[in-house]
Amino acid sequence: MLTKASPIAIDMAAQIIKGGGLVAFPTETVYGIAADAFNAKAVQKLFKLKKRPLVDPLIVHVADFEQVEKVCKISKKAEKLMAKFWPGPLTLVLPKRRTVLDIVTAKNPKVAVRMPKNDIARNLIRAVGSPLVAPSANPFGYISPTNAQHVMDMFGNKLEMILDGGQCEYGLESTIIEFVDFKPVLLRAGAISVEEITEEIGRVIVPDKPPRKPKAPGQLPWHYAPKTKLKIMEPGVIKLEKNKRAGYMFFKMPKEFPYTEHVEVLSKLGILEEAATNLFSALHRLDAAPLDIIYAEAVPEEGLGRAIMDRLRKAQKNKNKVVKKRK
């Protein structure tokens, strides 16, 4: 079931998807679970497996621009972003074609579309011959997976195949941009910074709060959460816990270490790109430890720091408040 992503394995995975099945596969951002975007039963099966609310839209993944035309209408500014950042970790929310299923967009008139950079992902889409919906390969609201073992640990034999393509390049989900009255609006901070997009098309509107009804994935106030309680700590402030089993996640190498073995450092030199790549893997390791609480150090909110802090704030709100059973 967990299979190295060879050409033969990709062809096998494509046959599973064509038959209405679900396959986990790598992208440059995180691992996703693929279903045929035009197969309503397969998409429903995907929502059920992830326990994902139907109000949360999916992203349609395409292999080429011919497939883009099948799912959405393209504006000039969108074309400019596609030319610069596609294939890559940028999702655009654009007016949908009638062929796009309502369940994919949560009945929104627009659809989220992206062309992944990862060769395994695009080869799989080509082999299927159809765009794929592919939310992150985790139970809804939990930490996103950045390697195949994460997926295996969470779903096991509930998936028909897991294509192993190694560690994800970026380790953060795609940035999502919508055009409202021809103005670019940030719907989700991600692997491409707002600053990079601004350089290409001018000012990007960053809303103060998410919409009541999600227009794209990752807009609910809680998400990306470990089962262990997480609390954000200010840079340089270490809260030592005497009566709790605490883990710590630092942005860069701290001047002093807390008295515990459960410490993760996202980037020894404080490089945001490296920290973003390591974020979810560090959270997976801390969540697997016997801890009562995880303290996560805040990072500067510039560049990819905006996306990292978005993930940490939503993880801190963890709606489910799952309490892990201790051995």
Coordinates of C-alpha atoms in Angstrom, one line a residue:
M1 CA 0.0 0.0 0.0
L2 CA 2.8 2.4 0.8
T3 CA 4.7 2.4 -2.5
K4 CA 7.7 4.2 -3.9
A5 CA 6.4 6.6 -6.6
S6 CA 7.8 4.8 -9.6
P7 CA 6.2 5.2 -13.1
I8 CA 4.5 1.8 -12.6
A9 CA 3.2 2.8 -9.2
I10 CA 1.8 6.1 -10.6
D11 CA 0.0 4.2 -13.4
M12 CA -1.5 1.8 -10.7
A13 CA -2.6 4.8 -8.6
A14 CA -4.2 6.4 -11.7
Q15 CA -6.3 3.3 -12.3
I16 CA -7.4 3.3 -8.7
I17 CA -8.5 7.0 -9.0
K18 CA -10.2 6.3 -12.4
G19 CA -12.2 3.6 -10.6
G20 CA -13.4 6.0 -8.0
G21 CA -10.7 5.2 -5.4
L22 CA -8.6 7.5 -3.2
V23 CA -4.8 7.7 -3.3
A24 CA -2.3 9.7 -1.2
F25 CA 0.5 11.4 -3.1
P26 CA 3.2 14.0 -2.6
T27 CA 3.1 17.6 -3.8
E28 CA 5.8 20.3 -3.2
T29 CA 3.6 21.6 -0.3
V30 CA 2.2 18.7 1.7
Y31 CA 0.9 15.2 0.9
G32 CA -2.7 15.2 -0.5
I33 CA -5.5 12.6 -1.0
A34 CA -6.5 12.5 -4.6
A35 CA -9.9 11.9 -6.1
D36 CA -11.2 12.6 -9.6
A37 CA -12.6 16.1 -9.5
F38 CA -15.5 15.2 -11.8
N39 CA -16.5 12.0 -9.9
A40 CA -19.1 13.0 -7.3
K41 CA -19.1 9.7 -5.5
A42 CA -15.3 9.7 -5.2
V43 CA -15.4 13.3 -3.8
Q44 CA -18.1 12.4 -1.3
K45 CA -16.0 9.4 -0.2
L46 CA -13.0 11.8 0.3
F47 CA -15.0 14.2 2.5
K48 CA -16.2 11.2 4.6
L49 CA -12.7 9.8 5.0
K50 CA -11.3 13.1 6.2
K51 CA -14.4 14.0 8.2
R52 CA -14.2 17.3 6.4
P53 CA -17.2 19.6 6.6
L54 CA -19.0 20.1 3.3
V55 CA -18.8 23.9 3.7
D56 CA -15.0 23.7 3.3
P57 CA -14.2 23.9 -0.5
L58 CA -11.5 21.8 -2.2
I59 CA -8.7 22.8 -4.5
V60 CA -8.7 21.4 -8.0
H61 CA -5.2 20.3 -9.1
V62 CA -4.3 20.5 -12.8
A63 CA -1.4 19.2 -14.9
D64 CA -1.5 21.8 -17.7
F65 CA -3.3 24.9 -19.0
E66 CA -5.6 22.8 -21.1
Q67 CA -7.1 21.4 -17.9
V68 CA -7.3 24.9 -16.4
E69 CA -9.7 25.9 -19.1
K70 CA -11.9 23.0 -18.3
V71 CA -12.6 24.2 -14.7
C72 CA -12.4 28.0 -14.6
K73 CA -12.3 31.3 -16.5
I74 CA -9.0 33.2 -16.4
S75 CA -8.5 36.9 -15.9
K76 CA -5.4 38.9 -17.1
K77 CA -4.0 39.4 -13.6
A78 CA -4.5 35.7 -12.9
E79 CA -2.6 34.9 -16.1
K80 CA 0.2 37.0 -14.9
L81 CA 0.5 35.1 -11.6
M82 CA 0.2 31.8 -13.4
A83 CA 3.1 32.8 -15.7
K84 CA 5.3 33.7 -12.7
F85 CA 4.4 31.1 -10.1
W86 CA 2.9 28.0 -12.0
P87 CA 3.8 25.2 -11.7
G88 CA 4.1 26.0 -8.0
P89 CA 2.5 26.5 -4.5
L90 CA 0.0 29.2 -5.6
T91 CA -3.8 28.6 -5.7
L92 CA -6.1 31.0 -7.5
V93 CA -9.8 31.3 -6.9
L94 CA -11.5 32.0 -10.2
P95 CA -15.0 31.9 -11.7
K96 CA -15.9 28.2 -12.2
R97 CA -17.1 26.4 -15.3
R98 CA -20.5 24.6 -15.2
T99 CA -18.7 21.2 -15.3
V100 CA -17.3 21.8 -11.8
L101 CA -19.3 19.9 -9.1
D102 CA -21.0 22.0 -6.4
I103 CA -19.6 19.7 -3.7
V104 CA -16.0 20.7 -4.8
T105 CA -16.7 24.4 -4.3
A106 CA -19.2 24.2 -1.4
K107 CA -21.7 25.7 -3.9
N108 CA -19.5 28.8 -4.3
P109 CA -19.5 30.4 -7.8
K110 CA -15.7 30.3 -7.9
V111 CA -13.3 27.4 -7.8
A112 CA -9.8 27.1 -6.3
V113 CA -7.2 25.9 -8.8
R114 CA -3.5 25.2 -8.8
M115 CA -0.9 23.5 -10.9
P116 CA 1.6 21.7 -8.6
K117 CA 5.3 21.9 -9.2
N118 CA 6.0 18.3 -8.0
D119 CA 6.6 16.0 -10.9
I120 CA 5.0 13.0 -9.2
A121 CA 1.8 15.0 -8.7
R122 CA 1.6 16.3 -12.3
N123 CA 2.4 12.8 -13.7
L124 CA -0.4 11.3 -11.7
I125 CA -2.9 13.9 -12.9
R126 CA -1.8 13.3 -16.5
A127 CA -2.1 9.5 -16.0
V128 CA -5.7 9.9 -14.7
G129 CA -6.5 12.3 -17.6
S130 CA -8.6 14.5 -15.4
P131 CA -8.1 17.3 -12.8
L132 CA -7.9 16.0 -9.2
V133 CA -9.2 17.4 -5.9
A134 CA -6.5 16.8 -3.3
P135 CA -6.9 18.2 0.2
S136 CA -4.1 17.4 2.7
A137 CA -3.8 13.7 3.6
N138 CA -4.8 14.1 7.3
P139 CA -8.0 13.9 9.3
F140 CA -9.7 17.3 9.1
G141 CA -8.2 19.9 11.4
Y142 CA -5.1 17.8 12.3
I143 CA -1.4 18.5 11.4
S144 CA -0.7 18.4 7.7
P145 CA 1.6 15.5 6.5
T146 CA 4.9 16.3 4.9
N147 CA 6.1 12.7 4.3
A148 CA 4.5 9.4 3.4
Q149 CA 4.9 8.0 6.9
H150 CA 2.8 10.8 8.4
V151 CA 0.0 9.6 6.0
M152 CA 0.5 6.0 6.9
D153 CA 0.4 6.8 10.6
M154 CA -2.9 8.6 10.3
F155 CA -4.8 6.5 7.7
G156 CA -3.1 3.1 7.5
N157 CA -5.2 0.7 5.3
K158 CA -8.1 3.2 4.9
L159 CA -6.3 4.4 1.7
E160 CA -5.9 2.2 -1.3
M161 CA -2.4 3.4 -2.0
I162 CA 0.1 5.9 -0.6
L163 CA 2.7 7.1 -3.2
D164 CA 6.0 7.8 -1.4
G165 CA 7.8 10.7 -2.9
G166 CA 10.0 11.6 0.1
Q167 CA 9.9 14.8 2.1
C168 CA 7.9 17.7 0.7
E169 CA 9.9 20.6 -0.6
Y170 CA 8.1 23.5 1.1
G171 CA 6.2 21.9 4.0
L172 CA 3.5 24.5 4.0
E173 CA 0.2 24.6 2.0
S174 CA -0.1 26.8 -1.1
T175 CA -0.9 30.5 -0.9
I176 CA -4.5 31.2 -2.0
I177 CA -5.4 34.4 -3.9
E178 CA -8.9 35.5 -5.0
F179 CA -9.6 38.5 -7.3
V180 CA -12.5 40.6 -6.0
D181 CA -13.5 43.5 -8.3
F182 CA -10.1 42.8 -10.1
K183 CA -8.2 43.3 -6.8
P184 CA -6.1 40.5 -5.4
V185 CA -7.2 39.3 -1.9
L186 CA -5.3 36.9 0.3
L187 CA -7.5 34.0 1.4
R188 CA -4.7 31.9 2.9
A189 CA -1.1 32.7 3.6
G190 CA 1.2 29.9 2.3
A191 CA 4.4 28.9 0.6
I192 CA 4.6 32.0 -1.6
S193 CA 4.8 35.2 0.4
V194 CA 2.5 38.2 0.0
E195 CA 5.6 40.2 -0.8
E196 CA 6.5 38.0 -3.8
I197 CA 3.0 38.4 -5.2
T198 CA 2.9 42.1 -4.6
E199 CA 6.1 42.5 -6.6
E200 CA 4.3 40.9 -9.5
I201 CA 0.9 42.5 -9.6
G202 CA 0.9 45.3 -7.0
R203 CA -0.8 45.5 -3.6
V204 CA -2.5 42.4 -2.2
I205 CA -5.4 43.0 0.2
V206 CA -4.9 41.1 3.5
P207 CA -8.3 40.8 5.4
D208 CA -8.4 41.3 9.2
K209 CA -10.6 38.2 9.6
P210 CA -11.8 35.2 7.5
P211 CA -15.2 35.3 5.8
R212 CA -18.2 33.7 7.6
K213 CA -18.5 31.1 4.8
P214 CA -15.1 29.7 3.6
K215 CA -14.2 30.6 0.0
A216 CA -11.1 28.3 0.1
P217 CA -9.4 25.7 2.3
G218 CA -7.8 26.8 5.6
Q219 CA -10.2 29.7 6.3
L220 CA -11.9 28.2 9.4
P221 CA -10.6 29.7 12.6
W222 CA -9.2 26.4 13.9
H223 CA -7.0 24.0 11.8
Y224 CA -3.5 22.3 11.6
A225 CA -3.8 21.3 15.3
P226 CA -2.0 18.6 17.2
K227 CA -4.0 16.5 19.7
T228 CA -1.8 17.9 22.5
K229 CA -2.7 21.4 23.6
L230 CA -0.5 24.1 21.9
K231 CA 0.3 27.6 23.2
I232 CA 2.2 30.3 21.4
M233 CA 5.0 31.8 23.4
E234 CA 6.7 35.2 22.7
P235 CA 10.3 35.1 21.3
G236 CA 12.9 34.5 24.0
V237 CA 10.3 33.8 26.7
I238 CA 10.6 30.2 28.0
K239 CA 7.8 29.1 30.3
L240 CA 9.2 26.3 32.5
E241 CA 6.6 23.8 33.6
K242 CA 7.4 21.9 36.8
N243 CA 4.2 19.9 37.1
K244 CA 3.4 19.3 33.4
R245 CA 5.1 17.4 30.7
A246 CA 5.9 20.2 28.3
G247 CA 7.5 20.2 24.8
Y248 CA 9.0 23.3 23.1
M249 CA 9.3 24.4 19.5
F250 CA 11.7 27.2 18.9
F251 CA 12.0 29.3 15.8
K252 CA 15.8 29.5 16.1
M253 CA 18.5 28.1 18.5
P254 CA 17.6 29.5 22.0
K255 CA 20.2 30.9 24.4
E256 CA 19.1 28.4 27.0
F257 CA 17.3 25.1 26.8
P258 CA 14.4 24.1 29.0
Y259 CA 15.0 21.0 31.1
T260 CA 13.3 18.5 28.8
E261 CA 14.3 16.2 25.9
H262 CA 11.2 17.3 23.9
V263 CA 12.7 20.3 22.1
E264 CA 12.4 21.1 18.3
V265 CA 14.3 24.0 16.6
L266 CA 12.8 24.9 13.3
S267 CA 15.9 26.7 12.0
K268 CA 19.2 27.1 14.0
L269 CA 20.0 30.4 12.2
G270 CA 16.4 31.7 12.2
I271 CA 15.7 31.3 8.4
L272 CA 12.0 31.5 7.7
E273 CA 12.1 29.3 4.7
E274 CA 13.8 26.5 6.6
A275 CA 11.4 27.0 9.6
A276 CA 8.4 26.7 7.3
T277 CA 9.7 23.4 5.7
N278 CA 10.3 21.9 9.2
L279 CA 7.1 23.2 10.9
F280 CA 4.7 20.3 10.5
S281 CA 7.3 17.5 10.9
A282 CA 8.3 19.1 14.2
L283 CA 4.7 19.3 15.4
H284 CA 4.1 15.6 14.4
R285 CA 7.1 14.6 16.6
L286 CA 6.1 16.6 19.6
D287 CA 2.5 15.4 19.3
A288 CA 3.7 11.8 19.3
A289 CA 5.6 12.4 22.6
P290 CA 3.9 11.9 26.0
L291 CA 3.3 15.6 26.6
D292 CA 0.6 17.7 28.3
I293 CA 1.4 20.9 26.4
I294 CA 3.5 22.2 23.5
Y295 CA 4.9 25.7 23.7
A296 CA 5.6 27.1 20.2
E297 CA 7.8 30.2 19.8
A298 CA 6.3 33.0 17.6
V299 CA 8.2 34.0 14.5
P300 CA 8.5 37.3 12.7
E301 CA 5.4 38.0 10.6
E302 CA 7.1 38.8 7.4
G303 CA 7.6 36.7 4.3
L304 CA 6.8 33.1 5.1
G305 CA 6.5 34.1 8.8
R306 CA 2.9 35.2 8.1
A307 CA 2.0 31.6 7.0
I308 CA 3.8 30.0 9.9
M309 CA 1.9 32.2 12.4
D310 CA -1.4 31.6 10.7
R311 CA -0.8 27.8 11.2
L312 CA 0.2 28.3 14.9
R313 CA -2.7 30.5 15.8
K314 CA -5.2 28.1 14.2
A315 CA -3.5 25.1 15.9
Q316 CA -3.7 27.0 19.3
K317 CA -7.5 27.3 18.8
N318 CA -8.0 23.6 18.2
K319 CA -11.8 23.3 18.3
N320 CA -11.8 19.6 19.0
K321 CA -9.7 19.9 22.1
V322 CA -8.7 16.2 21.8
V323 CA -7.0 14.9 24.9
K324 CA -4.4 12.2 24.3
K325 CA -4.5 9.0 26.3
R326 CA -1.4 8.5 28.3
K327 CA 0.2 5.2 28.7

